[in-house]
Coordinates of C-alpha atoms in Angstrom, one line a residue:
Chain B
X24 CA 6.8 -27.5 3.3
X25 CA 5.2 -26.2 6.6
X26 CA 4.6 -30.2 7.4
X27 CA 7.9 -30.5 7.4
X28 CA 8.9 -27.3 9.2
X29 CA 6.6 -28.1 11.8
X30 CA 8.1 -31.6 12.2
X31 CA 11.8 -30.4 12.5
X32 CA 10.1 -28.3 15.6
X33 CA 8.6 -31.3 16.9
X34 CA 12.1 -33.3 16.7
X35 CA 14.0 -30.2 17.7
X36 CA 11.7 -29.9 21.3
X37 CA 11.6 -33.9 21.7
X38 CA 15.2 -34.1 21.3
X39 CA 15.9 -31.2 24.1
X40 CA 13.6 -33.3 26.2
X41 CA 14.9 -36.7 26.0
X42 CA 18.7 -35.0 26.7
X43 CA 17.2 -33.2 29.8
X44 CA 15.4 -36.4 31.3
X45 CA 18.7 -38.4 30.7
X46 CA 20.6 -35.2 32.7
X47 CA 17.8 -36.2 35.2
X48 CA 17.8 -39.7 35.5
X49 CA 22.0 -39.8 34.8
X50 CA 22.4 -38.8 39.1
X51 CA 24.6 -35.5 38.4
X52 CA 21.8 -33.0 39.7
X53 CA 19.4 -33.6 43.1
X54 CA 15.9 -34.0 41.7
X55 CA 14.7 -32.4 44.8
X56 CA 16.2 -29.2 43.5
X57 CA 15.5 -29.8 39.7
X58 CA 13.1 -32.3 38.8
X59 CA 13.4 -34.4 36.0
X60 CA 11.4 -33.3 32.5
X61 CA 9.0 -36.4 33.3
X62 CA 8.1 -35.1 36.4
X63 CA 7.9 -32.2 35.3
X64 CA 5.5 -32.9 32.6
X65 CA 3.4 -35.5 34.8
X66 CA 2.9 -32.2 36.8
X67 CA 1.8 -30.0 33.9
X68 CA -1.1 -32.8 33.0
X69 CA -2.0 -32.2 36.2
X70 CA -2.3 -28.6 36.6
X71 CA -4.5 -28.2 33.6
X72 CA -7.2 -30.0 35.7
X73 CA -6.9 -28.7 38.9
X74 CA -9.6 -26.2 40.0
X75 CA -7.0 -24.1 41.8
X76 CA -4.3 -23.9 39.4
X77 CA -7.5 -22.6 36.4
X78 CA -8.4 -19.8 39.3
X79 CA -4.7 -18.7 39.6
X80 CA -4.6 -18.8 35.6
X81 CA -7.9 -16.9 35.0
X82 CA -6.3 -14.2 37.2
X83 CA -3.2 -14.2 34.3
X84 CA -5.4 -14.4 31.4
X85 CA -7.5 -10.9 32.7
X86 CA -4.7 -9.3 33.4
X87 CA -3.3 -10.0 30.1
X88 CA -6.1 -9.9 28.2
X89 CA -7.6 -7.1 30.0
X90 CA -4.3 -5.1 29.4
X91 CA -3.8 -6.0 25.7
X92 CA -6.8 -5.0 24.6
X93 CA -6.7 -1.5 26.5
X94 CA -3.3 -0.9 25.1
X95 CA -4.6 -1.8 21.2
X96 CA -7.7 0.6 22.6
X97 CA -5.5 3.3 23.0
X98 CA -2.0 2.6 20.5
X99 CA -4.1 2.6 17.3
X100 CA -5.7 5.4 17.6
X101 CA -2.4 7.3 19.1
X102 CA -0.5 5.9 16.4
X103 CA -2.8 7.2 13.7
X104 CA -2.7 10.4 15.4
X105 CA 0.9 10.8 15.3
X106 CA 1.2 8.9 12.0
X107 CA -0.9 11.7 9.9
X108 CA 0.2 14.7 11.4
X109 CA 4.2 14.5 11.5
X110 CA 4.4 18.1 13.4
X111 CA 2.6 16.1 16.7
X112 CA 5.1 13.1 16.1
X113 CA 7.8 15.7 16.0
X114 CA 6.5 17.2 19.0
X115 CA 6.0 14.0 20.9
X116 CA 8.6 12.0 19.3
X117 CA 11.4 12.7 22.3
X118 CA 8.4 11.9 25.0
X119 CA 7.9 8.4 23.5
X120 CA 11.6 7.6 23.5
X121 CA 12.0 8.8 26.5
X122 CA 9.1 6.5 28.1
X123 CA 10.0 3.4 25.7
X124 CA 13.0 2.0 27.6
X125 CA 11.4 2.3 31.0
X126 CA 11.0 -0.9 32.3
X127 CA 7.2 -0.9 32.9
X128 CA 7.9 -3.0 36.4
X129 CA 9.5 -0.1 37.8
X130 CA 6.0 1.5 37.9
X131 CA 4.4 -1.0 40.2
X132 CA 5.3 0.8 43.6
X133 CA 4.4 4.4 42.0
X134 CA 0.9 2.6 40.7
X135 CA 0.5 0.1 43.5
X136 CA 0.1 3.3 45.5
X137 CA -2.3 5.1 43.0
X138 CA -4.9 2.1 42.9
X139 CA -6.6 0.1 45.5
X140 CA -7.6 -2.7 42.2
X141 CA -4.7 -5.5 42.2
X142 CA -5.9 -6.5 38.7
X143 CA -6.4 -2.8 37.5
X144 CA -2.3 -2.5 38.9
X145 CA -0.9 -4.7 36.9
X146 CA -3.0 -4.1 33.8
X147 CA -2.2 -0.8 33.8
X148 CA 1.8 -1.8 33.8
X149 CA 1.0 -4.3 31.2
X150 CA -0.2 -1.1 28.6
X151 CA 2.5 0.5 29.7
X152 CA 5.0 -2.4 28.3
X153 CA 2.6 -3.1 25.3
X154 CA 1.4 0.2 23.6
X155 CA 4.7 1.1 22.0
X156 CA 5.2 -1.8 19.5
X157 CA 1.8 -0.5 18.8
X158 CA 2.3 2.6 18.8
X159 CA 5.1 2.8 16.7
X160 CA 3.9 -0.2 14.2
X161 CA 0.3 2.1 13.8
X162 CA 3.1 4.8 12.8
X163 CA 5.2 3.6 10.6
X164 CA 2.3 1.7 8.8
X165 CA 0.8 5.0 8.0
X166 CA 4.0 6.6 6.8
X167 CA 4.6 3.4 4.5
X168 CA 1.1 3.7 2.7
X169 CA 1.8 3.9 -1.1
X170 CA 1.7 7.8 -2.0
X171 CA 0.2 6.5 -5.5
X172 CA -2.5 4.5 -4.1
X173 CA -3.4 8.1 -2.0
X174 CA -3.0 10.0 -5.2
X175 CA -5.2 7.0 -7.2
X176 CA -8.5 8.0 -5.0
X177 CA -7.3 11.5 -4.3
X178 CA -7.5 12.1 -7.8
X179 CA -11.1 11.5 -8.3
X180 CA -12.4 13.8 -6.4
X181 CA -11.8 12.2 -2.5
X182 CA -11.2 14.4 0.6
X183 CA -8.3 13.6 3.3
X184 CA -10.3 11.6 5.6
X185 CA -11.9 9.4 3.0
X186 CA -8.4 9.0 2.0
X187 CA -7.8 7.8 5.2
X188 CA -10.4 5.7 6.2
X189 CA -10.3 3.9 2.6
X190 CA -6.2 4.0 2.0
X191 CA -4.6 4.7 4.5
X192 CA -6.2 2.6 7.2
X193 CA -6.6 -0.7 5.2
X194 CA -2.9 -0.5 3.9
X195 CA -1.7 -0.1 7.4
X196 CA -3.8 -2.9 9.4
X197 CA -1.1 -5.4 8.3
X198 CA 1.6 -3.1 10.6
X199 CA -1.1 -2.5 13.3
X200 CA -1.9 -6.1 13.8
X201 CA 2.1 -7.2 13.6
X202 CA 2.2 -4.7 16.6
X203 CA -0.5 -6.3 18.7
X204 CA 1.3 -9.4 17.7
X205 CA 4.4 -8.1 19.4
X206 CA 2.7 -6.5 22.3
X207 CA 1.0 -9.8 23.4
X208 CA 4.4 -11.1 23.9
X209 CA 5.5 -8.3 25.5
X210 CA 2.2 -8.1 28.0
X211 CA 2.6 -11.7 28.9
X212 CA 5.6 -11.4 30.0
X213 CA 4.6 -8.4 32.0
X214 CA 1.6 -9.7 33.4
X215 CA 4.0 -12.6 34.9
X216 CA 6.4 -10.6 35.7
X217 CA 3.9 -8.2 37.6
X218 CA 2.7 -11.0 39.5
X219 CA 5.7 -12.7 40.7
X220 CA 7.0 -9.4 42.5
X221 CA 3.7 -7.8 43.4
X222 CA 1.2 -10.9 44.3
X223 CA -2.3 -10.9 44.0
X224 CA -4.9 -13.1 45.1
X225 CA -4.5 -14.9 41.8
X226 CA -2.2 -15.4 38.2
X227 CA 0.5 -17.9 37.7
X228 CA 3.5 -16.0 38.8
X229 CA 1.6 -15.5 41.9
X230 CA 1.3 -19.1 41.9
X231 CA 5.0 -20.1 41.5
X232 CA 5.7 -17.9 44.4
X233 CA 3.3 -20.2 46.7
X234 CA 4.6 -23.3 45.3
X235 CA 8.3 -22.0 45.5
X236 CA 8.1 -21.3 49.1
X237 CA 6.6 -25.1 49.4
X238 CA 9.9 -26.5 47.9
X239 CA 7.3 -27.4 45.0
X240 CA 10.0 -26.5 42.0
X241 CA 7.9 -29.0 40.1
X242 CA 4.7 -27.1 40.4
X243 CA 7.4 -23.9 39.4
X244 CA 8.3 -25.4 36.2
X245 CA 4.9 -26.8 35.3
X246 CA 3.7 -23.3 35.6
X247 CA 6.5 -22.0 33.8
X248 CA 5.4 -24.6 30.8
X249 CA 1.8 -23.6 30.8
X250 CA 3.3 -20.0 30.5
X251 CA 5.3 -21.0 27.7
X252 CA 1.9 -22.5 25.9
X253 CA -0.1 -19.8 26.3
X254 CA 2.4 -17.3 24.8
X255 CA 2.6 -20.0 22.0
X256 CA -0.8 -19.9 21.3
X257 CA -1.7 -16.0 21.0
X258 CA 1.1 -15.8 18.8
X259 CA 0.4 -18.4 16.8
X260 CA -3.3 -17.6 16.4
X261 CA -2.5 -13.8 15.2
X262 CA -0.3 -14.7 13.0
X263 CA -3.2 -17.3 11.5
X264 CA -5.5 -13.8 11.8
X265 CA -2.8 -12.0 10.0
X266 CA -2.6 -14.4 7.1
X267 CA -6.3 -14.6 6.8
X268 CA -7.2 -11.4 6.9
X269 CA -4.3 -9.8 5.5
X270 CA -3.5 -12.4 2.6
X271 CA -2.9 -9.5 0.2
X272 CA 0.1 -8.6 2.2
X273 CA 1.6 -11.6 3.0
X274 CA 1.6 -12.2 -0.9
X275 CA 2.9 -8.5 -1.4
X276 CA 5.2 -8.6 1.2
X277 CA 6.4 -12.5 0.2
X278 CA 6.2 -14.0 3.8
X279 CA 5.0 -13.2 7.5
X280 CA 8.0 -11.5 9.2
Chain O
X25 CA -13.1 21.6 -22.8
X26 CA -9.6 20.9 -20.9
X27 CA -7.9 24.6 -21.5
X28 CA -4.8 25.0 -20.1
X29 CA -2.9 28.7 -20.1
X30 CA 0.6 29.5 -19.4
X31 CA 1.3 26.8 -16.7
X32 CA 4.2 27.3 -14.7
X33 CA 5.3 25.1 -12.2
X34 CA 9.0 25.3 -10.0
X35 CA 9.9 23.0 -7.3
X36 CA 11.8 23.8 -4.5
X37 CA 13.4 27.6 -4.1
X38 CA 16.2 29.5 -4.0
X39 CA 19.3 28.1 -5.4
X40 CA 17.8 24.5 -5.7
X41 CA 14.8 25.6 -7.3
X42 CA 13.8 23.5 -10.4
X43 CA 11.8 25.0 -13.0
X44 CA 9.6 22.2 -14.6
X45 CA 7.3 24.1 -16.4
X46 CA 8.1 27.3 -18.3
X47 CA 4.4 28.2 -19.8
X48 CA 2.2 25.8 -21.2
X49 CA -0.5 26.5 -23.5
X50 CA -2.8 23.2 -24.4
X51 CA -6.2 22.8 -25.3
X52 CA -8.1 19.3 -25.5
X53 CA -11.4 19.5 -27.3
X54 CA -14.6 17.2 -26.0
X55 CA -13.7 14.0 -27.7
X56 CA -10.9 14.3 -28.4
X57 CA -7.4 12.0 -27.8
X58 CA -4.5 14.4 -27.3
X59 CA -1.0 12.5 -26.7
X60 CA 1.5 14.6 -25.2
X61 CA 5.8 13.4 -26.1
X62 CA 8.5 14.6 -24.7
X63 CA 12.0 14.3 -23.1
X64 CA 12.2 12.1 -20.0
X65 CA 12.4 14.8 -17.2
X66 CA 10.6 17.7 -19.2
X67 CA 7.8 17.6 -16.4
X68 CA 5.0 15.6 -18.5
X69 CA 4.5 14.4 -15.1
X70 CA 4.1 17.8 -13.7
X71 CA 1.5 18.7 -15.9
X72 CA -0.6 15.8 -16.0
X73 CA -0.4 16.1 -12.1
X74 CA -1.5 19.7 -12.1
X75 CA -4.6 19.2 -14.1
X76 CA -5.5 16.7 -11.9
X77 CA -5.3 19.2 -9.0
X78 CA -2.5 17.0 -6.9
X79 CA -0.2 19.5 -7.1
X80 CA -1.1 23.4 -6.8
X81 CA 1.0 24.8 -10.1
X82 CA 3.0 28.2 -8.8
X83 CA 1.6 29.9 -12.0
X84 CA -1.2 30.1 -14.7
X85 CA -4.7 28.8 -15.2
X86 CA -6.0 25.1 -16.0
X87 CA -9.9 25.2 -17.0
X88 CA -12.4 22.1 -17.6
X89 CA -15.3 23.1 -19.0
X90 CA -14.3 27.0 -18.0
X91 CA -14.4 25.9 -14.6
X92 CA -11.1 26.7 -12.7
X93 CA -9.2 23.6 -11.2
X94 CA -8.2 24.9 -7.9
X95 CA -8.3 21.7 -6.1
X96 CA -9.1 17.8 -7.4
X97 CA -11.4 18.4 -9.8
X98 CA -13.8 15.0 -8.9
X99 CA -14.7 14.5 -12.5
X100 CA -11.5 13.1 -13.9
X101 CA -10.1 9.8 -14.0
X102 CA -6.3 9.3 -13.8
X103 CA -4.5 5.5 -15.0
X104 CA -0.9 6.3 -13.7
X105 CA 2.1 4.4 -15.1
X106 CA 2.1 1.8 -12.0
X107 CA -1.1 -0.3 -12.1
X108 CA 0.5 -2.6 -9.0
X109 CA 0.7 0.5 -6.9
X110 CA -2.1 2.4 -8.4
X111 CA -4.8 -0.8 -7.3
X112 CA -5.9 -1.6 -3.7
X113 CA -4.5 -5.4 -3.1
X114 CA -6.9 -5.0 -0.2
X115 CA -10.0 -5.5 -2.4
X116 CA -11.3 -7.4 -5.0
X117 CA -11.1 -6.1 -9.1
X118 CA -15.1 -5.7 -8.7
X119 CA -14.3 -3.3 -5.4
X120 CA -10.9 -1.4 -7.1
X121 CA -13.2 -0.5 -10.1
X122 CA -16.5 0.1 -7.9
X123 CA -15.1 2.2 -4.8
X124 CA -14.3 5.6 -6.8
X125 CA -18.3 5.4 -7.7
X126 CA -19.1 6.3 -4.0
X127 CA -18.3 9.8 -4.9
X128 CA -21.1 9.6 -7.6
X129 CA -23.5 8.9 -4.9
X130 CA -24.2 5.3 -6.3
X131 CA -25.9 2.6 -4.0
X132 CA -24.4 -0.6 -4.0
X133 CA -26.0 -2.0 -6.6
X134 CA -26.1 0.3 -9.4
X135 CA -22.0 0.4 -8.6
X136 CA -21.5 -3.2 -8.9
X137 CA -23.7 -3.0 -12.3
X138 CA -21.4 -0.5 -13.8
X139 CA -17.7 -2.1 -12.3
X140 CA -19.2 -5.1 -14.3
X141 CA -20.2 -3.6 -17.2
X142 CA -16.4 -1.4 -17.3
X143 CA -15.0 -4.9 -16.2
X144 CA -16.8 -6.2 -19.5
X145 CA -15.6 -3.4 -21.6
X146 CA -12.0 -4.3 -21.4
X147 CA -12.3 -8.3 -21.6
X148 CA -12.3 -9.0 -17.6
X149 CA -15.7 -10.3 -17.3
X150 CA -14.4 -13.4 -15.6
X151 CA -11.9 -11.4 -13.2
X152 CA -14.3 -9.6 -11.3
X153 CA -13.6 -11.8 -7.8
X154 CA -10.1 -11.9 -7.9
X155 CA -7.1 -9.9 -6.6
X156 CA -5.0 -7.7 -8.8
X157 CA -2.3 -9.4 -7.7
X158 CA -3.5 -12.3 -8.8
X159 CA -3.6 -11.3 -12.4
X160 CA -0.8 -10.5 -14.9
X161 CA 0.3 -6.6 -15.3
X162 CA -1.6 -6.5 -18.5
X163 CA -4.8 -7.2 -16.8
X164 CA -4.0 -5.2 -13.9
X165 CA -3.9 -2.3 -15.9
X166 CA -7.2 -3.3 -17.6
X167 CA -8.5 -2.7 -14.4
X168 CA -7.2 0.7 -13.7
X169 CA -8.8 1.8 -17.3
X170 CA -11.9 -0.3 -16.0
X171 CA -12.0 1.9 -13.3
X172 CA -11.7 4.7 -14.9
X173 CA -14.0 3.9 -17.4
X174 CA -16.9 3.2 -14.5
X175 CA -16.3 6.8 -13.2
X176 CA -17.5 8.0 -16.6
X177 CA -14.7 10.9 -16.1
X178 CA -15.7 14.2 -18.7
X179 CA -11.7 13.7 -18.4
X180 CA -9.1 10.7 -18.4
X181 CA -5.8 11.4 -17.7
X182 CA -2.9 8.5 -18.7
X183 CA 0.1 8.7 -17.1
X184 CA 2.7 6.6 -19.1
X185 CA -0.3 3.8 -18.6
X186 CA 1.9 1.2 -20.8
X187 CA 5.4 2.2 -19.5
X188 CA 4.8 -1.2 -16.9
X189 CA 4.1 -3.9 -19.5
X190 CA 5.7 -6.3 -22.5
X191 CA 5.6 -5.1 -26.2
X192 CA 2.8 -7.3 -26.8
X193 CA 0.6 -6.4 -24.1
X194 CA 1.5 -2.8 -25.0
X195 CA -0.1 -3.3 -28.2
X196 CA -3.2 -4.6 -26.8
X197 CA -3.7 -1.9 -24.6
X198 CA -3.1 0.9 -27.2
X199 CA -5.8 -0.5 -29.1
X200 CA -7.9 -1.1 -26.0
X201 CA -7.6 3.0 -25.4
X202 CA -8.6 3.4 -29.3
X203 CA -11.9 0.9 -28.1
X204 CA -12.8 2.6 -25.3
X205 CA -12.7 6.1 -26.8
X206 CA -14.5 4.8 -29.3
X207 CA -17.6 3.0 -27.5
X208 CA -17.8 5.9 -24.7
X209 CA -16.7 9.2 -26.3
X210 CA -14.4 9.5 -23.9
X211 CA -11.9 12.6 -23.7
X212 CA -8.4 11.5 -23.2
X213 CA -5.1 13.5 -22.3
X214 CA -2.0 10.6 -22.8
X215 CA 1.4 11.6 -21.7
X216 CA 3.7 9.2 -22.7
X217 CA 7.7 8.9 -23.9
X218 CA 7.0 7.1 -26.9
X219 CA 6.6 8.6 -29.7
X220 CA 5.5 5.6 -31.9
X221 CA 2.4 5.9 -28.9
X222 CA 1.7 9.0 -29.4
X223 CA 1.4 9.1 -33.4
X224 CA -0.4 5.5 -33.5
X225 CA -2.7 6.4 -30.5
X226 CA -3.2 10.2 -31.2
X227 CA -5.9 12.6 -32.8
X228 CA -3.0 15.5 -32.0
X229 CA 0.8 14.8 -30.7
X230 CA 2.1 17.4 -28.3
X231 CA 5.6 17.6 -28.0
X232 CA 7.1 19.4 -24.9
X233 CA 10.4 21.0 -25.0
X234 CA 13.0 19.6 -22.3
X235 CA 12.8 21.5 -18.4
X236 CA 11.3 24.1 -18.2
X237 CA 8.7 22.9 -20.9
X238 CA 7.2 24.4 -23.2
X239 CA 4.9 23.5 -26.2
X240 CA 7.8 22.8 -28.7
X241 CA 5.2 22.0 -31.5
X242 CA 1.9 20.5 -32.2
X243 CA 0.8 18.1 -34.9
X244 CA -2.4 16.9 -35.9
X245 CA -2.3 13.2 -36.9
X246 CA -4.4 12.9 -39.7
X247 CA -4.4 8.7 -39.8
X248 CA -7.4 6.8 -40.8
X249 CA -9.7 5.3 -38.3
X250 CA -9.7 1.8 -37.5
X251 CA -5.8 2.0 -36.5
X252 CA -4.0 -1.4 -36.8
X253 CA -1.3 -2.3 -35.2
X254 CA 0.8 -3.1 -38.8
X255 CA -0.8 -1.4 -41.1
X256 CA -1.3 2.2 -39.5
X257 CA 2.6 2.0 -38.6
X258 CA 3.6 1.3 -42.3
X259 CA 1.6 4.2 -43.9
X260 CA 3.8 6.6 -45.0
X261 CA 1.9 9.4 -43.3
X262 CA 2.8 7.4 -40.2
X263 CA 6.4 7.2 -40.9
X264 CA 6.9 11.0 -41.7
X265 CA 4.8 11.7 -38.6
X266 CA 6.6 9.9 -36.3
X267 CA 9.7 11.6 -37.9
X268 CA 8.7 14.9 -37.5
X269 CA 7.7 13.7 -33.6
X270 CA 11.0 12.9 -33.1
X271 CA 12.7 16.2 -34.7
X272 CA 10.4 18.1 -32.4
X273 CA 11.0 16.2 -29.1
X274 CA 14.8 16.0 -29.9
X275 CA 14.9 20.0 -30.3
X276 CA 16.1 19.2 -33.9
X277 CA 15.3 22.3 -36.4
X278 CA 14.2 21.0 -40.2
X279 CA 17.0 20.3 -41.8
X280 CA 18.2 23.0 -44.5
X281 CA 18.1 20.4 -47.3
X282 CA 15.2 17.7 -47.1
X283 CA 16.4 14.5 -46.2
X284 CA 16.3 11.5 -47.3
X285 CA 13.8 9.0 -46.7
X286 CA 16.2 7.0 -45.2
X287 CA 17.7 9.5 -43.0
X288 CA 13.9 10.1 -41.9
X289 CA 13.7 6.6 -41.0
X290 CA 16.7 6.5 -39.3
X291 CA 16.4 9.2 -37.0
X292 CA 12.4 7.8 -36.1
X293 CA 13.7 4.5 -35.4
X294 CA 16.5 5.8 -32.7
X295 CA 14.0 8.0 -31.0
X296 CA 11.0 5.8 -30.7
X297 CA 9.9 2.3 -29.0
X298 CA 12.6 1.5 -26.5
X299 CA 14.9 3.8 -27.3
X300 CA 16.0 6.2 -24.3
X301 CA 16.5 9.7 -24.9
X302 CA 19.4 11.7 -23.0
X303 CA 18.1 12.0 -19.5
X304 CA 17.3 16.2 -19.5
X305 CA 17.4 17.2 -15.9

């Protein structure tokens, strides 16, 4: 069944290609201002080995990475905070939804102006934009956690924080991890995002700026692919850490939202 | 050993207040299998839940072996009604029944000897590796009793533990319980809704009045030992006991003329095995 799934994707992308080359090649649009998919992807093989492209990629992959893993550093442990003791969520609760719809770009000039570190900039916009899925998923993971299953260990004898390191914390992982699934997603586009209206020295969108002011829209696009790929692959590989770790839930829970 | 004195419990206040428990006197004596019957909503629940100290009754004492219960008394073992939420999916069968032995100070070892040997006890030898939820709901509650039968509780507390599973796996269980009282002296306080369970199962049946509850009578169930499944239920002592079960949990008074077998019959066989009572409360 997933053979199949995964070769209805594979027809589904080819198809959208071969349509957009014959757009290309069929003389309605100047392939000065949008190359054709061939090009395109000629372009993309080519990136991958070039030394310059990796050092503007590298920059992405910090800042992503980098950001990520400080916003999992400090949503989890927020999120178990606020999860166990609903008087601080109440307290809090108007804060966070308040900060949630800010678009985390918006910081940039207020941060830019904080830090001297142009990685350390746009990391720090990238937890802004990727804690809350965390956040709130660490939350709502505690709150779901089976009252029976607490009473089960309660019962024979257990105090509050084994109950929570042994209960509470297992049962919720599923939640926290579908979080940081969400946030990489989230902290890609960010990182990205970050660098095409603040620079750098390095990262893709910094990148596609340079080779947009060359008339390079090829170089643009290939970018734009290897973007695409890379938010592809994280996703992909947590949800392969999800089902491997957390194979108890998926069964439970009949499927991997 | 298990004394409890004039419980009392009320949820809620003020106009909403529910009284569950009107004053309950019960004793359970070391050894001994006590079932307690009675009306869905007449706080069996309750009382199961304060005697194992997860909720803080509003009034009254519960004593095991004359110490107070003020809190979660960390020698008793509970098997609640829901084995699927009651088990960590998160671990093995081996881990579920082995993880409540930390609090006996165990090492790893001499924990894994003893899940196995529970494991053993109630025919999962060959389960230990797996999930629970890769085994049946029959054999997921063997584990919970496993469990509890690894903590070597001086208590164990059943909470409707065969409310979850088919009439055939029901069966099998009862007489598991009988087995494992049997081979580890174990002390057992079954609440339950059935009162076929509570007569087959039982060394005394208490029946509890509907909400507020109180003790509406006590019986001593004088079967032989070995109890079988068919012959234990045909006795005649089983019949009138079951009878008289079901007169006490239905609030029925004796009736001025003694009835007829068959009306005895009649009234045990509405009131018992599947057979729902008027919701009270």
């Amino acid at each position: 069944m997933i053979k199949a799934r995964t070769a209805r994707g594979v027809v589904g992308v080819a198809g959208l290609l071969v349509v957009a080359e014959l757009v290309g090649r069929s003389g309605l649009i100047d392939p000065k201002l949008l190359p054709r998919v061939s090009t395109v992807l000629k372009a993309a093989f080519e990136l991958i080995v070039d030394p310059e492209f990796l050092f503007y990629l590298s920059g992405t992959l910090t800042v992503w990475g980098g950001g990520l893993l400080l916003a999992v550093l400090l949503g989890t442990p927020a999120g178990l905070v606020l999860g166990s003791l609903p008087k601080a969520d109440l307290a809090v609760r108007p804060l966070i939804e308040f900060m949630r719809p800010i678009p985390s770009v918006v910081l940039l000039p207020l941060v830019t102006l904080l830090m001297a570190w142009d990685h350390g900039i746009k990391m720090t916009i990238v937890v802004y934009a990727a804690i809350w899925p965390i956040l709130i998923n660490t939350m709502y993971g505690l709150r779901d956690v089976d009252p029976v299953a607490k009473e089960t260990l309660r019962s024979f004898g257990f105090g509050r924080l084994a109950v929570l390191a042994r209960v509470s914390l297992p049962s919720a992982a599923p939640f926290v991890l579908t979080g940081v699934r969400i946030a990489a997603s989230i902290g890609l586009i960010v990182t990205v995002s970050a660098e095409l209206l603040a620079g750098g020295v390095d990262g893709i969108g910094t990148y596609m700026v340079r080779a947009q002011s060359g008339f390079r829209t090829d170089l643009v696009l290939a970018a734009t692919v290897w973007t695409g790929l890379l938010g592809l692959v994280a996703n992909a590989l947590l949800m392969r850490v999800h089902r491997w770790a957390f194979r108890w839930h998926v069964v439970k829970s009949g499927g991997l939202a | 050993m298990l004394d409890v004195v004039n419980l009392r419990h009320t949820y809620g206040e003020g106009p909403k207040a529910h009284q569950a428990l009107g004053g309950i006197d019960l004793k359970v004596s070391e050894g001994e299998l006590v079932c307690v019957v009675g009306p869905s909503g007449a706080g069996k629940s309750t009382l199961l839940r304060s005697i194992a100290g997860l909720i803080k009754p509003t009034e009254g004492h519960i004593r095991i072996r004359d110490t107070e219960i003020t809190d979660t008394p960390g020698d008793l073992a509970v098997v609640f009604q829901d084995y699927s939420r009651s088990l960590f999916p998160w671990m093995t069968v081996e881990e579920n029944v082995a993880l409540p032995l930390r609090r006996r100070g165990q090492d790893r070892k001499a924990r894994r000897a003893a899940a196995g040997e529970a494991l053993n006890a109630v025919g999962l030898a060959g389960a230990t590796g797996k999930y629970p939820w890769e085994l049946s709901g029959g054999m997921q509650q063997r584990v919970a009793i496993a469990r509890a039968i690894a903590y070597r509780p001086s208590l164990m507390l059943m909470d409707e533990p065969f409310g979850s599973v088919d009439a055939q796996t029901r069966e099998d269980l009862e007489d598991l319980v009988l087995q494992v009282r049997k081979d580890h002296r174990m002390t057992i306080l079954l609440i339950t809704h059935d009162i076929d369970e509570s007569v087959y199962l039982g060394d005394r049946v208490v029946v509890l009045s509907k909400a507020p509850a109180r003790v509406a009578g006590e019986l001593p169930v004088n079967l032989p030992f070995p109890r079988d499944q068919i012959a234990t239920r045909e006795l005649p002592a089983f019949v009138h006991l079951r009878a008289e079960v079901g007169r006490l949990v239905r609030g029925k008074e004796h009736p001025a003329a003694p009835a007829t077998e068959e009306e005895n019959l009649a009234d045990a066989e509405d009131t018992s095995r599947s057979g729902e009572r008027p919701a009270a409360g």
